[in-house]
């Protein structure tokens, strides 16, 4: 398999775009290769500019639950384009998509559309602060909520310390309002509330997908809800990734824990740039122009993007069993790979939530970010390279979740399992 064209393209891009990519995770840095430049997608496949074809387990990092070039989404976009790309004025498409979101999420009475997950979360945090009149927020180590300043904070020395910015360019003055807790560890959250009486909200990925796939324990989420209520803080579920992927009606529908604010992204745009945040009417009433908390966007609720999102969510709603079907396929995939690994003496931790799957090369179960960092990164890099050589495109970091789409067939999954067996043998023999 030659990837000469991609290598050349990457060289040229590096001269013009920092690191040759517009989002760092695309750079293949942690697996030590060079990124493939993509020519096109076809259902469950990606084709690179050298003409190599791969089974795609990234699906644009989540959005494409119906795979590449789904006909109904593509047609909805083409129809919308013919009426104009953007107006900066209200359209019916926004109301239609809002209706669907409000119908699907019990916790949401009203929703505001934006253009990315980052924007959705950033705005939700501002709303929570404006609503409560408080400044501090609690986030969990290993959860990713986009790249806005106050959320770009990594672990300090253990849980519940005030955060340090994880990037130059973020003033410590901004992140001193971000407290860190450990995922699935309620004591660490209690410590945050003991340290500060100024906590506006706790934000969590109820099904974490940015430290690998690490779902929160139900009991932990219930305790989190109680702690927030006892302290007058809002609970935000960041479902930018898990929304419409893990389940149709949000993590609230499978955990029984109702958040105050939900953030959405990825699938909600059907492949176009869309983010959203929603809450009960009383909270959303604080948002401009109804209330004083300012938030805006020139391309927010873009009609072409709304049409794509509406087509995707409608299709999901009409095929209500689809997420269960995808879940059994995803489970077959990771169980098959786990068995193949075991035959080579490799221990794999696996999990799935709907069309999301995760695996760690780790002897022990993974419950938080620290556990995830104990996984074998070198083995992951070898696995990634081996699978790519076989024609299987997995996310290029062990801290990412995998995705299947309705275009990922049972046959593709069985072939992936066989390929993984060859790759594990190669790794352990070489
Ligand atoms: C992807 C993601 C974001 C950021 O969304 P962008 O569209 O990349 O800005 C935020 N939160 C979670 C949980 C995500 O997975």
XYZ file of C-alpha atoms and ligand atoms in Angstrom:
445
model
C 0.000 0.000 0.000
C 1.567 3.286 -1.100
C 0.777 6.518 0.705
C 3.202 8.671 -1.273
C 0.589 11.235 -2.309
C -0.528 11.726 1.295
C 3.085 12.124 2.437
C 3.710 14.776 -0.215
C 0.458 16.561 0.562
C 1.301 16.585 4.263
C 4.706 18.119 3.552
C 3.143 20.891 1.531
C 0.390 21.515 4.092
C 2.961 21.795 6.882
C 4.464 24.795 5.110
C 1.112 26.574 5.081
C -0.918 25.305 8.044
C 0.651 24.791 11.515
C 1.479 21.106 11.771
C -0.264 20.582 8.437
C -3.676 20.137 10.080
C -6.602 22.275 11.229
C -7.181 20.259 14.393
C -4.251 18.675 16.284
C -5.622 15.165 16.741
C -5.538 14.661 12.962
C -1.740 14.830 12.924
C -1.102 11.146 13.888
C 1.479 12.439 16.393
C 0.768 9.945 19.134
C 1.014 6.956 16.801
C 4.048 8.288 14.973
C 2.847 8.162 11.374
C 1.765 10.817 8.905
C -1.922 11.565 8.337
C -3.763 10.283 5.310
C -5.269 12.913 3.061
C -8.812 11.952 2.203
C -10.255 12.042 -1.274
C -13.756 10.888 -0.417
C -15.982 8.837 1.815
C -18.355 6.061 0.669
C -20.717 4.720 3.332
C -18.489 2.921 5.818
C -15.319 3.514 3.793
C -12.717 6.242 3.390
C -10.591 6.607 0.274
C -7.293 8.457 0.489
C -5.622 10.474 -2.278
C -3.415 7.486 -3.164
C -6.595 5.539 -3.874
C -6.365 3.250 -0.812
C -9.661 2.213 0.706
C -10.185 1.848 4.476
C -13.012 0.771 6.735
C -13.688 3.989 8.634
C -14.025 3.672 12.420
C -13.665 7.429 12.960
C -16.674 8.713 10.996
C -15.466 12.306 11.209
C -14.969 11.816 15.000
C -18.615 11.018 15.543
C -21.012 13.059 13.410
C -21.635 10.507 10.624
C -23.917 7.961 12.261
C -25.286 7.047 8.802
C -21.854 6.897 7.218
C -20.494 8.971 4.369
C -22.794 10.400 1.726
C -26.045 9.201 3.243
C -28.616 9.838 0.545
C -31.298 11.532 2.628
C -28.844 13.876 4.338
C -27.146 14.683 1.038
C -30.478 15.450 -0.629
C -31.614 17.638 2.272
C -28.410 19.652 1.958
C -28.745 20.052 -1.812
C -32.355 21.216 -1.427
C -31.358 23.757 1.212
C -28.417 25.064 -0.813
C -30.771 25.911 -3.679
C -32.600 28.399 -1.458
C -29.451 30.214 -0.378
C -26.549 29.506 1.941
C -27.164 31.916 4.789
C -29.502 34.796 5.621
C -28.717 35.982 9.137
C -32.457 35.955 9.716
C -34.714 33.284 11.229
C -35.721 30.284 9.106
C -38.281 27.516 9.590
C -35.442 24.990 9.540
C -34.280 26.179 12.980
C -37.728 25.728 14.520
C -38.063 22.259 12.956
C -34.756 21.051 14.375
C -35.511 22.702 17.738
C -38.827 20.813 17.897
C -37.006 17.511 17.418
C -34.412 18.253 20.094
C -37.049 19.397 22.603
C -39.117 16.307 21.879
C -36.190 13.929 22.344
C -34.663 15.460 25.502
C -36.972 15.606 28.536
C -34.661 18.131 30.209
C -34.802 20.598 27.295
C -37.644 23.108 26.842
C -35.679 25.501 24.675
C -32.513 25.206 22.635
C -30.038 27.607 21.013
C -28.043 26.552 17.931
C -24.385 27.443 17.402
C -21.703 26.243 14.990
C -19.523 23.877 17.056
C -19.386 21.848 20.231
C -16.805 24.229 21.664
C -19.174 27.127 21.185
C -22.084 25.202 22.704
C -20.154 24.360 25.872
C -18.575 27.802 26.212
C -22.031 29.381 25.971
C -23.588 26.874 28.382
C -20.940 27.724 30.981
C -21.628 31.429 30.567
C -25.342 30.766 30.944
C -24.762 28.723 34.114
C -22.624 31.513 35.554
C -25.142 34.158 34.575
C -28.040 32.148 35.966
C -26.421 31.398 39.337
C -24.430 34.619 39.693
C -21.387 32.484 40.572
C -17.945 32.206 38.946
C -16.410 28.782 39.693
C -16.984 25.637 37.659
C -16.090 22.003 38.299
C -14.807 19.797 35.511
C -13.389 16.286 35.509
C -9.857 15.367 34.597
C -9.871 13.640 31.230
C -13.183 15.131 30.078
C -12.903 17.334 27.007
C -15.319 20.175 26.492
C -13.815 21.969 23.520
C -10.963 24.439 23.473
C -12.411 27.525 25.187
C -10.202 29.124 27.854
C -11.832 28.116 31.115
C -12.271 24.503 30.010
C -8.748 23.931 28.769
C -7.425 22.798 32.089
C -5.496 19.648 32.889
C -4.964 17.806 36.148
C -2.859 19.531 38.753
C -1.555 17.397 41.573
C -4.439 15.080 42.116
C -8.113 15.781 42.409
C -9.888 18.919 43.545
C -7.110 21.419 43.181
C -7.547 24.662 41.316
C -6.607 24.064 37.732
C -3.601 25.220 35.777
C -4.085 26.158 32.150
C -2.970 23.341 29.880
C -2.001 25.677 27.056
C 0.099 28.827 26.784
C -2.167 31.710 25.890
C -4.692 30.879 28.585
C -4.206 33.277 31.527
C -4.105 31.556 34.927
C -6.573 34.236 36.006
C -9.149 32.606 33.738
C -8.611 29.048 34.861
C -8.425 29.774 38.574
C -12.215 29.494 38.443
C -12.007 25.933 37.111
C -11.856 23.256 39.814
C -10.849 19.732 38.912
C -12.389 16.538 40.155
C -11.755 12.882 39.358
C -14.217 11.030 37.154
C -16.369 8.450 38.976
C -15.029 9.689 42.346
C -17.712 11.527 44.297
C -15.359 12.367 47.190
C -13.295 14.516 44.829
C -16.434 16.502 43.923
C -17.350 16.911 47.582
C -13.894 18.386 48.113
C -14.543 20.976 45.372
C -17.765 22.042 47.086
C -15.907 22.203 50.406
C -13.212 24.397 48.798
C -15.626 26.821 47.131
C -19.079 28.200 47.873
C -19.027 29.969 44.515
C -19.642 26.991 42.174
C -21.970 27.815 39.296
C -21.970 24.376 37.696
C -20.472 20.941 37.408
C -19.857 19.904 33.823
C -19.417 16.266 32.864
C -19.452 13.977 29.871
C -21.955 11.465 31.310
C -20.478 8.979 28.853
C -16.896 10.159 28.567
C -15.438 9.681 25.110
C -12.325 11.811 25.245
C -10.197 9.602 27.516
C -11.165 6.571 25.518
C -14.708 5.404 26.225
C -15.315 5.623 29.987
C -18.982 5.794 30.981
C -19.838 7.290 34.354
C -21.328 4.940 36.956
C -25.051 5.511 37.403
C -24.663 5.795 41.155
C -21.960 8.436 40.717
C -24.225 10.553 38.482
C -27.067 10.309 40.992
C -24.757 11.472 43.782
C -23.507 14.269 41.544
C -27.083 15.422 40.994
C -27.709 15.445 44.743
C -24.504 17.380 45.450
C -25.374 20.021 42.852
C -28.880 20.408 44.272
C -27.618 20.640 47.852
C -25.189 23.381 46.829
C -27.319 25.349 44.373
C -25.077 24.494 41.410
C -26.272 23.501 37.945
C -25.396 20.141 36.404
C -24.347 20.244 32.747
C -24.252 17.078 30.657
C -21.859 17.576 27.772
C -23.325 15.231 25.179
C -21.601 16.733 22.167
C -20.256 13.251 21.432
C -22.690 10.894 23.157
C -25.868 12.708 22.105
C -27.765 10.619 19.479
C -24.807 8.194 19.437
C -25.093 6.343 22.752
C -28.855 6.587 22.850
C -31.594 8.608 21.145
C -32.927 10.508 24.156
C -29.750 11.430 25.922
C -27.828 9.978 28.858
C -30.695 11.181 31.057
C -32.893 8.498 29.506
C -30.564 5.646 30.480
C -29.225 6.933 33.805
C -32.360 8.475 35.279
C -30.346 11.599 36.143
C -31.764 14.846 34.776
C -29.225 17.553 33.960
C -29.987 21.284 34.093
C -28.265 22.070 30.800
C -27.315 19.742 27.913
C -24.757 20.533 25.222
C -24.947 18.842 21.829
C -22.846 18.698 18.670
C -21.487 16.198 16.139
C -24.487 13.984 15.123
C -26.886 16.929 15.518
C -25.315 18.480 12.404
C -25.327 15.310 10.302
C -21.758 16.165 9.211
C -22.241 19.928 8.977
C -20.954 22.321 11.678
C -23.708 22.484 14.314
C -23.650 22.712 18.085
C -26.524 23.339 20.480
C -27.267 23.869 24.129
C -30.625 23.528 25.802
C -32.253 23.630 29.221
C -35.577 24.184 30.919
C -37.348 27.424 30.013
C -36.471 29.223 33.242
C -32.720 28.819 32.584
C -32.894 29.586 28.866
C -34.877 32.755 29.693
C -31.604 34.258 30.940
C -30.170 34.107 27.420
C -30.017 37.147 25.161
C -32.282 38.578 23.728
C -34.799 37.164 26.246
C -32.413 37.777 29.133
C -29.098 39.465 29.915
C -26.558 36.676 29.181
C -25.027 37.562 25.823
C -24.461 34.943 23.118
C -24.525 35.331 19.332
C -23.299 33.964 15.992
C -23.385 35.197 12.388
C -23.768 31.664 11.018
C -25.668 30.183 13.987
C -28.643 28.084 12.896
C -27.294 28.099 9.350
C -30.089 26.774 7.104
C -27.920 24.263 5.228
C -26.505 22.886 8.472
C -29.995 22.773 10.041
C -31.290 20.806 7.062
C -28.507 18.237 7.441
C -29.137 17.911 11.179
C -32.867 17.640 10.705
C -32.461 14.889 8.114
C -30.097 12.960 10.392
C -32.228 13.206 13.529
C -35.451 12.467 11.654
C -33.928 9.338 10.214
C -32.736 8.265 13.660
C -36.126 8.884 15.205
C -37.905 6.959 12.458
C -35.584 3.988 12.908
C -35.759 3.853 16.665
C -34.065 0.450 16.870
C -31.043 1.578 14.911
C -28.920 2.476 17.941
C -29.547 -0.983 19.474
C -28.560 -2.654 16.224
C -25.392 -0.565 16.067
C -24.680 -1.409 19.686
C -24.710 -5.144 19.043
C -22.417 -4.665 16.050
C -20.028 -2.491 18.061
C -20.064 -5.068 20.863
C -19.290 -7.875 18.403
C -16.354 -5.828 17.080
C -14.653 -5.210 20.422
C -15.470 -8.672 21.805
C -13.975 -10.236 18.674
C -10.842 -8.133 18.932
C -10.575 -8.877 22.644
C -10.683 -12.629 21.971
C -8.081 -12.298 19.219
C -5.845 -10.278 21.573
C -6.249 -12.804 24.371
C -5.031 -15.618 22.112
C -1.795 -13.641 21.836
C -1.581 -13.019 25.570
C -2.752 -9.404 25.325
C -5.366 -8.109 27.768
C -7.909 -5.660 26.428
C -10.558 -3.718 28.339
C -13.591 -3.085 26.139
C -16.880 -1.223 26.318
C -19.633 0.104 24.041
C -22.472 2.610 24.280
C -24.724 2.517 21.241
C -22.579 3.141 18.163
C -19.569 4.170 20.291
C -16.875 1.649 21.173
C -13.737 1.815 23.246
C -10.797 -0.413 24.095
C -7.685 -0.122 26.231
C -4.599 -2.316 26.286
C -4.747 -2.468 30.042
C -4.746 -5.228 32.654
C -7.267 -3.367 34.805
C -10.689 -1.788 34.308
C -10.587 1.918 33.381
C -12.767 4.188 35.527
C -11.019 7.547 35.172
C -8.289 9.391 33.297
C -5.509 8.148 35.551
C -6.523 4.535 34.837
C -6.573 5.324 31.118
C -2.996 6.655 31.230
C -1.866 3.259 32.570
C -2.708 1.690 29.202
C 0.017 0.433 26.855
C 0.551 3.337 24.431
C 3.322 1.568 22.485
C 1.128 -1.443 21.878
C -1.678 0.877 20.757
C 0.641 2.589 18.261
C 1.650 -0.809 16.815
C -1.966 -1.911 16.654
C -2.967 1.319 14.924
C -0.192 1.052 12.327
C -0.899 -2.642 11.717
C -4.624 -2.115 11.247
C -4.057 0.833 8.928
C -1.788 -1.363 6.807
C -4.621 -3.913 6.657
C -7.048 -1.204 5.533
C -8.780 -0.287 8.801
C -8.871 3.352 9.855
C -8.998 3.652 13.666
C -8.658 6.904 15.624
C -4.966 7.751 15.919
C -4.927 8.064 19.713
C -5.644 5.610 22.500
C -7.690 8.354 24.211
C -10.305 8.465 21.463
C -13.567 6.627 21.103
C -14.325 4.548 18.012
C -17.495 4.958 15.982
C -19.484 2.732 13.681
C -22.232 3.844 11.331
C -25.223 2.134 9.768
C -22.951 1.611 6.745
C -20.568 -0.509 8.853
C -21.793 -3.982 7.936
C -21.494 -7.254 9.855
C -19.113 -8.480 7.153
C -16.859 -5.463 7.601
C -16.809 -6.154 11.320
C -15.949 -9.849 10.917
C -13.148 -8.904 8.515
C -11.861 -6.339 11.005
C -11.735 -8.998 13.710
C -9.763 -11.358 11.433
C -7.377 -8.542 10.537
C -6.885 -7.724 14.218
C -5.950 -11.357 14.866
C -3.233 -11.121 12.177
C -2.001 -7.818 13.591
C -1.853 -9.123 17.182
C 0.112 -12.181 15.971
C 2.520 -9.985 14.070
C 3.043 -7.731 17.084
C 3.641 -10.573 19.522
C 5.902 -12.546 17.142
C 7.943 -9.553 16.048
C -16.000 17.095 20.266
C -16.409 17.542 21.623
C -16.487 18.902 21.965
C -16.037 19.993 21.046
O -16.791 20.048 19.881
P -16.168 20.770 18.575
O -17.266 20.704 17.587
O -14.950 19.978 18.225
O -15.827 22.155 18.979
C -16.972 19.226 23.205
N -17.359 18.279 24.085
C -17.278 16.974 23.798
C -17.738 15.967 24.795
C -16.782 16.554 22.570
O -16.668 15.250 22.301
